[in-house]
Coordinates of N, CA, C and O in Angstrom, one line a residue:
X229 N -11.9 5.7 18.4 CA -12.1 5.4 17.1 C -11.0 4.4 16.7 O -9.8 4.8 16.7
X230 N -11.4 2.9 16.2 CA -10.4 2.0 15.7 C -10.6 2.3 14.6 O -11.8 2.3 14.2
X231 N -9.0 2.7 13.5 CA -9.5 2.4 11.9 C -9.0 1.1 11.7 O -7.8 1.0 12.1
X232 N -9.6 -0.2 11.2 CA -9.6 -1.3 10.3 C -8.7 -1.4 9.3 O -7.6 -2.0 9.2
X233 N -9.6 -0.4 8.5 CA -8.6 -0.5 7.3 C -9.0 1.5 6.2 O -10.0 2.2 6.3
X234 N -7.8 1.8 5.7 CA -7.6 3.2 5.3 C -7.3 3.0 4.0 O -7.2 1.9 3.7
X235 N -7.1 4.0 2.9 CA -6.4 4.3 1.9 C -5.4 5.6 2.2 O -5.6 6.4 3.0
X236 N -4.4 5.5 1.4 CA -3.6 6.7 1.6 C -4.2 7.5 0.3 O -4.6 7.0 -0.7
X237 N -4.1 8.6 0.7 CA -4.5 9.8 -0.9 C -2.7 10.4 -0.9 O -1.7 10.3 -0.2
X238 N -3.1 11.1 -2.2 CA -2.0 11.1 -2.5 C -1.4 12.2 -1.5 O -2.1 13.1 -0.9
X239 N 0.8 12.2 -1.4 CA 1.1 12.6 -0.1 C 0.7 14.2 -0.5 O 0.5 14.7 -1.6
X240 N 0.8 14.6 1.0 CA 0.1 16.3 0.9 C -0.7 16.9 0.6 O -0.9 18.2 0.6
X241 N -1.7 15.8 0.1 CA -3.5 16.0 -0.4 C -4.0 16.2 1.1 O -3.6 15.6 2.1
X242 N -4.8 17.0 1.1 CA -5.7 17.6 2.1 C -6.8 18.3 1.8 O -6.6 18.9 0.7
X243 N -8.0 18.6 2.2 CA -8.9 19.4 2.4 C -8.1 20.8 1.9 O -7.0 21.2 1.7
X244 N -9.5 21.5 1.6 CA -9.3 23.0 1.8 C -9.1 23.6 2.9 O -9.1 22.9 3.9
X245 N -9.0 24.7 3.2 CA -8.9 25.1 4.4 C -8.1 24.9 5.6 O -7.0 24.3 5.7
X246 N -8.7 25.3 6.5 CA -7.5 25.1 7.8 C -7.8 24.1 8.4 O -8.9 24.0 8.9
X247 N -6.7 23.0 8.6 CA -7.0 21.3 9.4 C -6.0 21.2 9.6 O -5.1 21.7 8.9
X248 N -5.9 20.3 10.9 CA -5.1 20.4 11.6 C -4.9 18.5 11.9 O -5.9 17.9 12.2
X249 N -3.5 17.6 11.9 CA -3.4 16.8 11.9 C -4.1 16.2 13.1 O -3.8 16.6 14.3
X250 N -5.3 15.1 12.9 CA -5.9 14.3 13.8 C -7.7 14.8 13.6 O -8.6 14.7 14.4
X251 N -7.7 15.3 12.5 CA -9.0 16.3 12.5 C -9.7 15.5 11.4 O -9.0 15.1 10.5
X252 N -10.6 15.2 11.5 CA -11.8 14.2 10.2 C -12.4 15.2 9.4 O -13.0 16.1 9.9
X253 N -12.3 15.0 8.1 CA -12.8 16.0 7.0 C -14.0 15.1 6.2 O -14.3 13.9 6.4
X254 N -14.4 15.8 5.6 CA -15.6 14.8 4.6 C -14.4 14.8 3.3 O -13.7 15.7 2.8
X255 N -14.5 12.9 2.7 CA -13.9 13.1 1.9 C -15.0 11.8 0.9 O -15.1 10.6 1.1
X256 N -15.8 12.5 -0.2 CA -16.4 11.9 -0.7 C -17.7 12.0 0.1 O -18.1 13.0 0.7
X257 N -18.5 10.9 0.0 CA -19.6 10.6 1.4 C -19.2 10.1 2.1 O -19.8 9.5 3.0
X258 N -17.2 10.1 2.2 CA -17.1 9.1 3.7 C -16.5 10.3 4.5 O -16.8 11.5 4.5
X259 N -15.4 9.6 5.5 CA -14.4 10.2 6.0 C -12.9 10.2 6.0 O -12.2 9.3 5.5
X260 N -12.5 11.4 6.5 CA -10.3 11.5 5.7 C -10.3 11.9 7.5 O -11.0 12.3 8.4
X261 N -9.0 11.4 7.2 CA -8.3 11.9 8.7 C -7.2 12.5 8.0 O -6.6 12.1 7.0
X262 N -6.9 13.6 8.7 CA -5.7 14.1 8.5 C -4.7 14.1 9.0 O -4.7 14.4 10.2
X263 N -2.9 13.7 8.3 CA -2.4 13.3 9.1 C -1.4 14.7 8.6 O -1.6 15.5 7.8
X264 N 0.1 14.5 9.7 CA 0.9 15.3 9.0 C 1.6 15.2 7.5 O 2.4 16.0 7.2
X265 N 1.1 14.2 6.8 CA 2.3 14.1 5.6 C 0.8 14.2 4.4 O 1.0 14.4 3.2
X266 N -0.5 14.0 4.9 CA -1.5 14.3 4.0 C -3.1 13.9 4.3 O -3.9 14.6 4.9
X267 N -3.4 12.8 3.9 CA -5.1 12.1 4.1 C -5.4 10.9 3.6 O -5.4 10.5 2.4
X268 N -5.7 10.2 5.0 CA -6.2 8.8 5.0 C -7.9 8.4 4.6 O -8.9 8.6 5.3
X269 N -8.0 8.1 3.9 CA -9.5 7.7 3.5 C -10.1 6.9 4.5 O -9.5 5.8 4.6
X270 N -10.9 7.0 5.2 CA -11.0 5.9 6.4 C -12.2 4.7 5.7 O -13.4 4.9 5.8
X271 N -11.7 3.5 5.1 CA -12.5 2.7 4.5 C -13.4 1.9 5.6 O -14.6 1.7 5.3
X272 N -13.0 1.3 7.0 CA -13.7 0.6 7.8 C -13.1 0.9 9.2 O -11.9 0.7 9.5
X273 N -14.0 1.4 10.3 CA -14.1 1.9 11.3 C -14.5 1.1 12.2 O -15.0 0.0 11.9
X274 N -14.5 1.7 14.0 CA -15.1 1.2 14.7 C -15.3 2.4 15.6 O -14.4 3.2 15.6
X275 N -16.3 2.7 16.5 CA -16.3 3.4 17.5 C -16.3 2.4 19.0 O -16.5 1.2 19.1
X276 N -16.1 3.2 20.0 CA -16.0 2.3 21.3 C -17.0 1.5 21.2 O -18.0 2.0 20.6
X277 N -17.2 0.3 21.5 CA -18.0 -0.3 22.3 C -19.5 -0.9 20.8 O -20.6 -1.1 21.2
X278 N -19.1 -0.9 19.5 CA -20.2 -0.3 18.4 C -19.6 -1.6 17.5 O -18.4 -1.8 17.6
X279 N -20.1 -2.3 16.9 CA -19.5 -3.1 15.3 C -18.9 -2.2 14.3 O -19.2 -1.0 14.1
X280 N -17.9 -3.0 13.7 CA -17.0 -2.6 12.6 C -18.2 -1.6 11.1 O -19.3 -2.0 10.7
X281 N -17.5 -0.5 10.5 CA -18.5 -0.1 10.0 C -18.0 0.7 8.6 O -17.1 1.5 8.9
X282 N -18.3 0.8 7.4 CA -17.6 2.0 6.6 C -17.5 3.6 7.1 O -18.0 4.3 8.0
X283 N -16.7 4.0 6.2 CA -16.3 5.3 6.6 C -17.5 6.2 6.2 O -17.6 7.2 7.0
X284 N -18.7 6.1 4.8 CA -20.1 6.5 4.4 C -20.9 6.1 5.8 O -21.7 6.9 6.3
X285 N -20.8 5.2 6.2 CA -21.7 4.6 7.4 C -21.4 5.8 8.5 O -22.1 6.7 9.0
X286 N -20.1 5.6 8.8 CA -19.8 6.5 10.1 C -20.7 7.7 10.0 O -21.5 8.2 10.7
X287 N -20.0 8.1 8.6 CA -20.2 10.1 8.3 C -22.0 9.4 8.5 O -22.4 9.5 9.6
X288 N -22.6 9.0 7.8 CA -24.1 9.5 7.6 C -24.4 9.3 9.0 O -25.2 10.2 9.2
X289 N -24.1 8.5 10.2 CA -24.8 8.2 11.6 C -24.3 9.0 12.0 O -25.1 9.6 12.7
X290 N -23.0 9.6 12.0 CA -22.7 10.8 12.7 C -22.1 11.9 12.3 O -20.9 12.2 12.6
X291 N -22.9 12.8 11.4 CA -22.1 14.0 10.5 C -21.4 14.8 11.3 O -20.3 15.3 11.0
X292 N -22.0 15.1 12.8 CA -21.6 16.1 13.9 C -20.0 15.7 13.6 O -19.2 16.5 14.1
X293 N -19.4 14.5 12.9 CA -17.9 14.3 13.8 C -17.0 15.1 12.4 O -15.8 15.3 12.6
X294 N -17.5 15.4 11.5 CA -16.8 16.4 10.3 C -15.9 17.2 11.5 O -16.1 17.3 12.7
X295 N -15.2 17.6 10.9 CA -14.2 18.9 11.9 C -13.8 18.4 13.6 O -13.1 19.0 14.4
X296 N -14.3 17.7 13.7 CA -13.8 16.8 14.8 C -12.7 16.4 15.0 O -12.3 15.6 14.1
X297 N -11.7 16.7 16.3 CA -10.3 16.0 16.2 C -10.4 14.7 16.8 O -11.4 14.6 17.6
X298 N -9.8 13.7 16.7 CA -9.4 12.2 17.5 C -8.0 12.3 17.8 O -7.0 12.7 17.1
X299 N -8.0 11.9 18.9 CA -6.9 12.0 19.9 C -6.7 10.8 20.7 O -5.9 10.7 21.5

């Protein structure tokens, strides 16, 4: 996963629950990555080998990746 381009939320904002830095949360209809200091809004994406894409795009073509770590 290439991120493009992110927003920062504010520091130490995170999901509910238990997440663990590198783990993708639903934030809005898109995607958050979680880092250690809080959560990156992922505005434009890429997966291997796939065109540049929003973070709504990603989540809706592939919801399976919610709770997913990237590494």
């Amino acid at each position: 996963l290439v991120v493009w381009r992110a927003s920062v939320l504010a520091d130490g904002a995170g999901p509910a629950g238990r997440t663990e830095p590198g783990q993708l949360v639903a934030v809005g209809d898109g995607l958050g990555l979680v880092t250690a200091h809080g959560l990156l809004r992922l505005e434009e994406v890429q997966l291997a080998g796939r065109r540049r894409m929003t973070g709504p795009e990603l989540r809706r073509g592939h919801p399976e990746l919610v709770g997913e770590r990237v590494r």
